[in-house]
Amino acid sequence: QKEVEQDPGPLSVPEGAIVSLNCTYSNSAFQYFMWYRQYSRKGPELLMYTYSSGNKEDGRFTAQVDKSSKYISLFIRDSQPSDSATYLCAMRAKAAGNKLTFGGGTRVLVKP
Amino acid sequence: NAGVTQTPKFQVLKTGQSMTLQCAQDMNHEYMSWYRQDPGMGLRLIHYSVGAGITDQGEVPNGYNVSRSTTEDFPLRLLSAAPSQTSVYFCASTGTGIPGTDTQYFGPGTRLTVL
């Protein structure tokens, strides 16, 4: 079983809808949680970064972490066609330095 | 400020050939890493370096070598290419410091096919 599980999708939504993405994990030592966005044939870029449990909002993006359930989520409000990409969750333990463990990624398609 | 650069963008090798994937960053970051990305597998860490002269293995190191003689460069060497090494390879660098600011910056990737 993978340490970080993520539904590969694809997730297809109409423009303006809310996109809901999530990851589950098994390692209770993970304390830092990230979401990366990756456009086709490009490198991933950091979208959201949260520490421990709680919510973080940045514009149309909201990241949630529930450490008790080992579950993280990313919500994209008012989705745009430009949000079409693969979204990867990543996480790391405090003692792991900068070593990240990634989920497999969810492909999102926002249709105009 | 070019960020993280990788060369080549594409490469086709025959089984048994060797090659070096180049990675360079101009952000004076200490931490650099190499990942491979395969469909449905996410990014898997191959090797990483916490500074010049210091390297360590990641999750999938077999068949790859690295060295770090300068802060800027972190090349990845395939010793004897195998079809299982067909993948997209990403180099990343990270600035160390206060948690929440240690963003990993990824290069554009190298698409490698081994026949």
Tab-separated table of C-alpha atoms in Angstrom:
chain	number	residue	atom	x	y	z
A	1	GLN	CA	0.000	0.000	0.000
A	2	LYS	CA	1.262	3.472	-0.892
A	3	GLU	CA	2.011	5.910	1.897
A	4	VAL	CA	-0.061	8.593	0.160
A	5	GLU	CA	-3.182	7.729	-1.840
A	6	GLN	CA	-4.808	10.026	-4.367
A	7	ASP	CA	-7.589	9.317	-6.844
A	8	PRO	CA	-6.095	9.652	-10.353
A	9	GLY	CA	-9.309	10.985	-11.901
A	10	PRO	CA	-9.868	12.466	-14.376
A	11	LEU	CA	-12.217	14.846	-12.625
A	12	SER	CA	-14.290	16.804	-15.105
A	13	VAL	CA	-16.303	19.845	-13.949
A	14	PRO	CA	-18.066	22.752	-15.677
A	15	GLU	CA	-16.547	26.205	-15.443
A	16	GLY	CA	-17.539	27.961	-12.227
A	17	ALA	CA	-18.011	24.753	-10.234
A	18	ILE	CA	-16.137	23.887	-7.063
A	19	VAL	CA	-13.349	21.367	-7.517
A	20	SER	CA	-12.766	19.078	-4.550
A	21	LEU	CA	-9.553	17.069	-4.313
A	22	ASN	CA	-8.257	14.910	-1.524
A	23	CYS	CA	-5.468	12.627	-0.352
A	24	THR	CA	-5.239	10.077	2.399
A	25	TYR	CA	-2.029	9.038	4.068
A	26	SER	CA	-0.808	6.415	6.489
A	27	ASN	CA	2.290	7.961	8.103
A	28	SER	CA	1.288	9.797	11.286
A	29	ALA	CA	4.675	11.561	11.321
A	30	PHE	CA	3.694	13.773	8.365
A	31	GLN	CA	3.339	17.353	9.573
A	32	TYR	CA	3.800	19.517	6.470
A	33	PHE	CA	1.284	19.254	3.670
A	34	MET	CA	1.462	20.710	0.205
A	35	TRP	CA	-0.484	20.862	-3.012
A	36	TYR	CA	1.337	21.182	-6.314
A	37	ARG	CA	-0.194	22.008	-9.675
A	38	GLN	CA	1.324	20.508	-12.803
A	39	TYR	CA	0.365	21.575	-16.281
A	40	SER	CA	0.894	19.148	-19.133
A	41	ARG	CA	4.583	18.685	-19.976
A	42	LYS	CA	5.686	21.102	-17.241
A	43	GLY	CA	7.253	20.757	-13.837
A	44	PRO	CA	5.085	20.924	-10.701
A	45	GLU	CA	4.648	24.281	-8.986
A	46	LEU	CA	3.705	24.847	-5.367
A	47	LEU	CA	0.110	25.948	-4.871
A	48	MET	CA	-0.604	25.646	-1.160
A	49	TYR	CA	1.418	24.838	1.963
A	50	THR	CA	-0.046	24.022	5.377
A	51	TYR	CA	1.492	22.958	8.650
A	52	SER	CA	-0.304	20.469	10.897
A	53	SER	CA	-4.113	20.547	11.068
A	54	GLY	CA	-6.443	23.327	10.016
A	55	ASN	CA	-7.492	25.382	7.030
A	56	LYS	CA	-5.626	27.778	4.801
A	57	GLU	CA	-7.160	30.011	2.182
A	58	ASP	CA	-5.466	31.772	-0.715
A	59	GLY	CA	-7.751	33.430	-3.219
A	60	ARG	CA	-9.925	30.760	-4.830
A	61	PHE	CA	-7.962	27.938	-3.169
A	62	THR	CA	-8.596	26.411	0.252
A	63	ALA	CA	-6.482	23.659	1.767
A	64	GLN	CA	-7.695	21.591	4.702
A	65	VAL	CA	-5.770	19.153	6.858
A	66	ASP	CA	-7.376	16.659	9.236
A	67	LYS	CA	-4.527	14.835	10.935
A	68	SER	CA	-6.851	12.750	13.089
A	69	SER	CA	-8.322	11.205	9.936
A	70	LYS	CA	-5.052	11.377	7.970
A	71	TYR	CA	-6.897	13.239	5.230
A	72	ILE	CA	-6.129	16.419	3.333
A	73	SER	CA	-8.254	18.339	0.859
A	74	LEU	CA	-7.935	21.092	-1.709
A	75	PHE	CA	-10.939	23.095	-2.874
A	76	ILE	CA	-10.928	25.332	-5.924
A	77	ARG	CA	-13.832	27.795	-6.047
A	78	ASP	CA	-15.150	29.376	-9.240
A	79	SER	CA	-13.061	27.005	-11.324
A	80	GLN	CA	-11.651	28.257	-14.620
A	81	PRO	CA	-10.459	26.379	-17.723
A	82	SER	CA	-6.957	27.531	-16.759
A	83	ASP	CA	-7.275	25.356	-13.624
A	84	SER	CA	-7.175	22.277	-15.861
A	85	ALA	CA	-4.056	20.470	-14.702
A	86	THR	CA	-2.855	17.584	-12.571
A	87	TYR	CA	-2.873	18.301	-8.839
A	88	LEU	CA	-0.385	16.459	-6.654
A	89	CYS	CA	-0.493	16.330	-2.899
A	90	ALA	CA	2.818	16.067	-1.073
A	91	MET	CA	3.776	15.765	2.556
A	92	ARG	CA	6.772	15.383	4.789
A	93	ALA	CA	7.702	14.596	8.348
A	94	LYS	CA	9.537	17.120	10.496
A	95	ALA	CA	12.509	14.776	10.852
A	96	ALA	CA	12.665	14.100	7.119
A	97	GLY	CA	14.382	17.340	6.196
A	98	ASN	CA	13.118	18.382	2.786
A	99	LYS	CA	12.201	14.877	1.588
A	100	LEU	CA	8.676	14.881	0.232
A	101	THR	CA	6.306	11.974	-0.343
A	102	PHE	CA	3.910	12.577	-3.231
A	103	GLY	CA	0.509	11.237	-4.118
A	104	GLY	CA	-0.037	9.974	-7.644
A	105	GLY	CA	-1.882	13.115	-8.752
A	106	THR	CA	-5.449	13.853	-9.824
A	107	ARG	CA	-6.083	15.117	-13.335
A	108	VAL	CA	-8.669	17.905	-13.410
A	109	LEU	CA	-10.483	19.164	-16.494
A	110	VAL	CA	-12.581	22.323	-16.273
A	111	LYS	CA	-14.882	22.615	-19.263
A	112	PRO	CA	-15.936	26.066	-20.562
B	1	ASN	CA	17.175	34.433	-12.490
B	2	ALA	CA	16.509	31.267	-14.510
B	3	GLY	CA	15.422	29.106	-11.543
B	4	VAL	CA	16.015	25.403	-12.168
B	5	THR	CA	17.163	24.369	-15.631
B	6	GLN	CA	17.427	20.858	-17.042
B	7	THR	CA	19.029	19.501	-20.193
B	8	PRO	CA	18.240	17.784	-22.424
B	9	LYS	CA	14.458	18.118	-22.733
B	10	PHE	CA	14.151	14.820	-24.600
B	11	GLN	CA	16.462	11.819	-24.961
B	12	VAL	CA	16.229	8.383	-26.543
B	13	LEU	CA	18.735	5.755	-25.458
B	14	LYS	CA	19.372	2.148	-26.308
B	15	THR	CA	19.534	-0.450	-23.568
B	16	GLY	CA	22.979	-0.457	-21.984
B	17	GLN	CA	23.932	3.077	-22.948
B	18	SER	CA	24.928	5.592	-20.312
B	19	MET	CA	24.137	9.272	-20.114
B	20	THR	CA	24.032	12.245	-17.765
B	21	LEU	CA	21.003	14.421	-17.139
B	22	GLN	CA	22.055	17.939	-16.269
B	23	CYS	CA	20.441	20.135	-13.619
B	24	ALA	CA	21.437	23.612	-12.527
B	25	GLN	CA	19.928	26.244	-10.238
B	26	ASP	CA	20.856	29.868	-9.709
B	27	MET	CA	19.040	30.465	-6.403
B	28	ASN	CA	21.929	29.404	-4.152
B	29	HIS	CA	19.779	26.615	-2.692
B	30	GLU	CA	21.442	23.976	-0.582
B	31	TYR	CA	18.951	21.164	-1.083
B	32	MET	CA	18.552	19.594	-4.494
B	33	SER	CA	16.819	16.419	-5.545
B	34	TRP	CA	15.989	14.203	-8.494
B	35	TYR	CA	12.588	12.611	-9.041
B	36	ARG	CA	11.139	10.366	-11.664
B	37	GLN	CA	7.477	10.555	-12.633
B	38	ASP	CA	5.631	7.587	-14.042
B	39	PRO	CA	1.890	7.399	-14.845
B	40	GLY	CA	-0.153	6.963	-11.659
B	41	MET	CA	2.975	6.807	-9.488
B	42	GLY	CA	3.411	10.471	-8.677
B	43	LEU	CA	6.940	11.690	-8.115
B	44	ARG	CA	9.419	9.280	-6.606
B	45	LEU	CA	12.681	10.483	-5.090
B	46	ILE	CA	15.813	9.033	-6.690
B	47	HIS	CA	18.674	10.889	-4.975
B	48	TYR	CA	19.060	14.110	-3.067
B	49	SER	CA	21.767	16.417	-1.792
B	50	VAL	CA	21.772	18.718	1.240
B	51	GLY	CA	24.808	20.645	0.026
B	52	ALA	CA	27.959	20.496	-2.065
B	53	GLY	CA	29.790	17.229	-1.481
B	54	ILE	CA	26.850	15.551	0.300
B	55	THR	CA	24.429	13.189	-1.418
B	56	ASP	CA	22.096	10.445	-0.279
B	57	GLN	CA	19.715	7.878	-1.715
B	58	GLY	CA	16.001	8.339	-2.048
B	59	GLU	CA	13.235	5.845	-2.644
B	60	VAL	CA	14.377	4.452	-6.031
B	61	PRO	CA	18.174	4.912	-6.365
B	62	ASN	CA	19.160	1.727	-8.204
B	63	GLY	CA	20.733	2.325	-11.603
B	64	TYR	CA	21.452	6.013	-10.927
B	65	ASN	CA	24.451	7.933	-9.605
B	66	VAL	CA	24.759	11.538	-8.505
B	67	SER	CA	27.463	13.913	-7.385
B	68	ARG	CA	27.405	17.495	-6.117
B	69	SER	CA	30.672	19.308	-6.645
B	70	THR	CA	29.109	22.796	-6.633
B	71	THR	CA	26.023	24.366	-5.078
B	72	GLU	CA	24.617	25.121	-8.534
B	73	ASP	CA	24.880	21.753	-10.315
B	74	PHE	CA	23.433	18.346	-9.542
B	75	PRO	CA	23.816	15.904	-12.469
B	76	LEU	CA	22.120	12.511	-12.577
B	77	ARG	CA	23.959	9.657	-14.284
B	78	LEU	CA	22.356	6.574	-15.736
B	79	LEU	CA	25.030	3.913	-15.658
B	80	SER	CA	23.544	1.319	-18.022
B	81	ALA	CA	20.116	2.334	-19.266
B	82	ALA	CA	17.227	-0.134	-19.028
B	83	PRO	CA	13.687	0.103	-20.461
B	84	SER	CA	12.390	0.365	-16.852
B	85	GLN	CA	14.125	3.745	-16.673
B	86	THR	CA	11.847	5.193	-19.335
B	87	SER	CA	10.253	8.079	-17.464
B	88	VAL	CA	10.095	11.830	-17.014
B	89	TYR	CA	12.848	13.097	-14.738
B	90	PHE	CA	12.508	16.247	-12.656
B	91	CYS	CA	15.174	18.076	-10.766
B	92	ALA	CA	14.157	20.299	-7.848
B	93	SER	CA	15.881	22.683	-5.484
B	94	THR	CA	14.732	23.957	-2.105
B	95	GLY	CA	15.782	26.905	-0.003
B	96	THR	CA	16.170	25.928	3.654
B	97	GLY	CA	14.856	28.043	6.451
B	98	ILE	CA	11.602	28.656	8.257
B	99	PRO	CA	9.013	25.922	7.582
B	100	GLY	CA	6.454	27.281	5.217
B	101	THR	CA	9.078	29.001	3.145
B	102	ASP	CA	10.976	25.934	1.977
B	103	THR	CA	9.333	25.684	-1.404
B	104	GLN	CA	10.641	23.091	-3.827
B	105	TYR	CA	11.190	24.595	-7.258
B	106	PHE	CA	11.031	22.117	-10.100
B	107	GLY	CA	12.765	22.184	-13.436
B	108	PRO	CA	10.863	21.596	-16.709
B	109	GLY	CA	11.778	17.903	-16.860
B	110	THR	CA	13.640	15.526	-19.156
B	111	ARG	CA	11.634	12.925	-21.066
B	112	LEU	CA	13.748	9.795	-21.394
B	113	THR	CA	12.907	6.772	-23.518
B	114	VAL	CA	15.051	3.640	-23.326
B	115	LEU	CA	14.582	1.209	-26.192
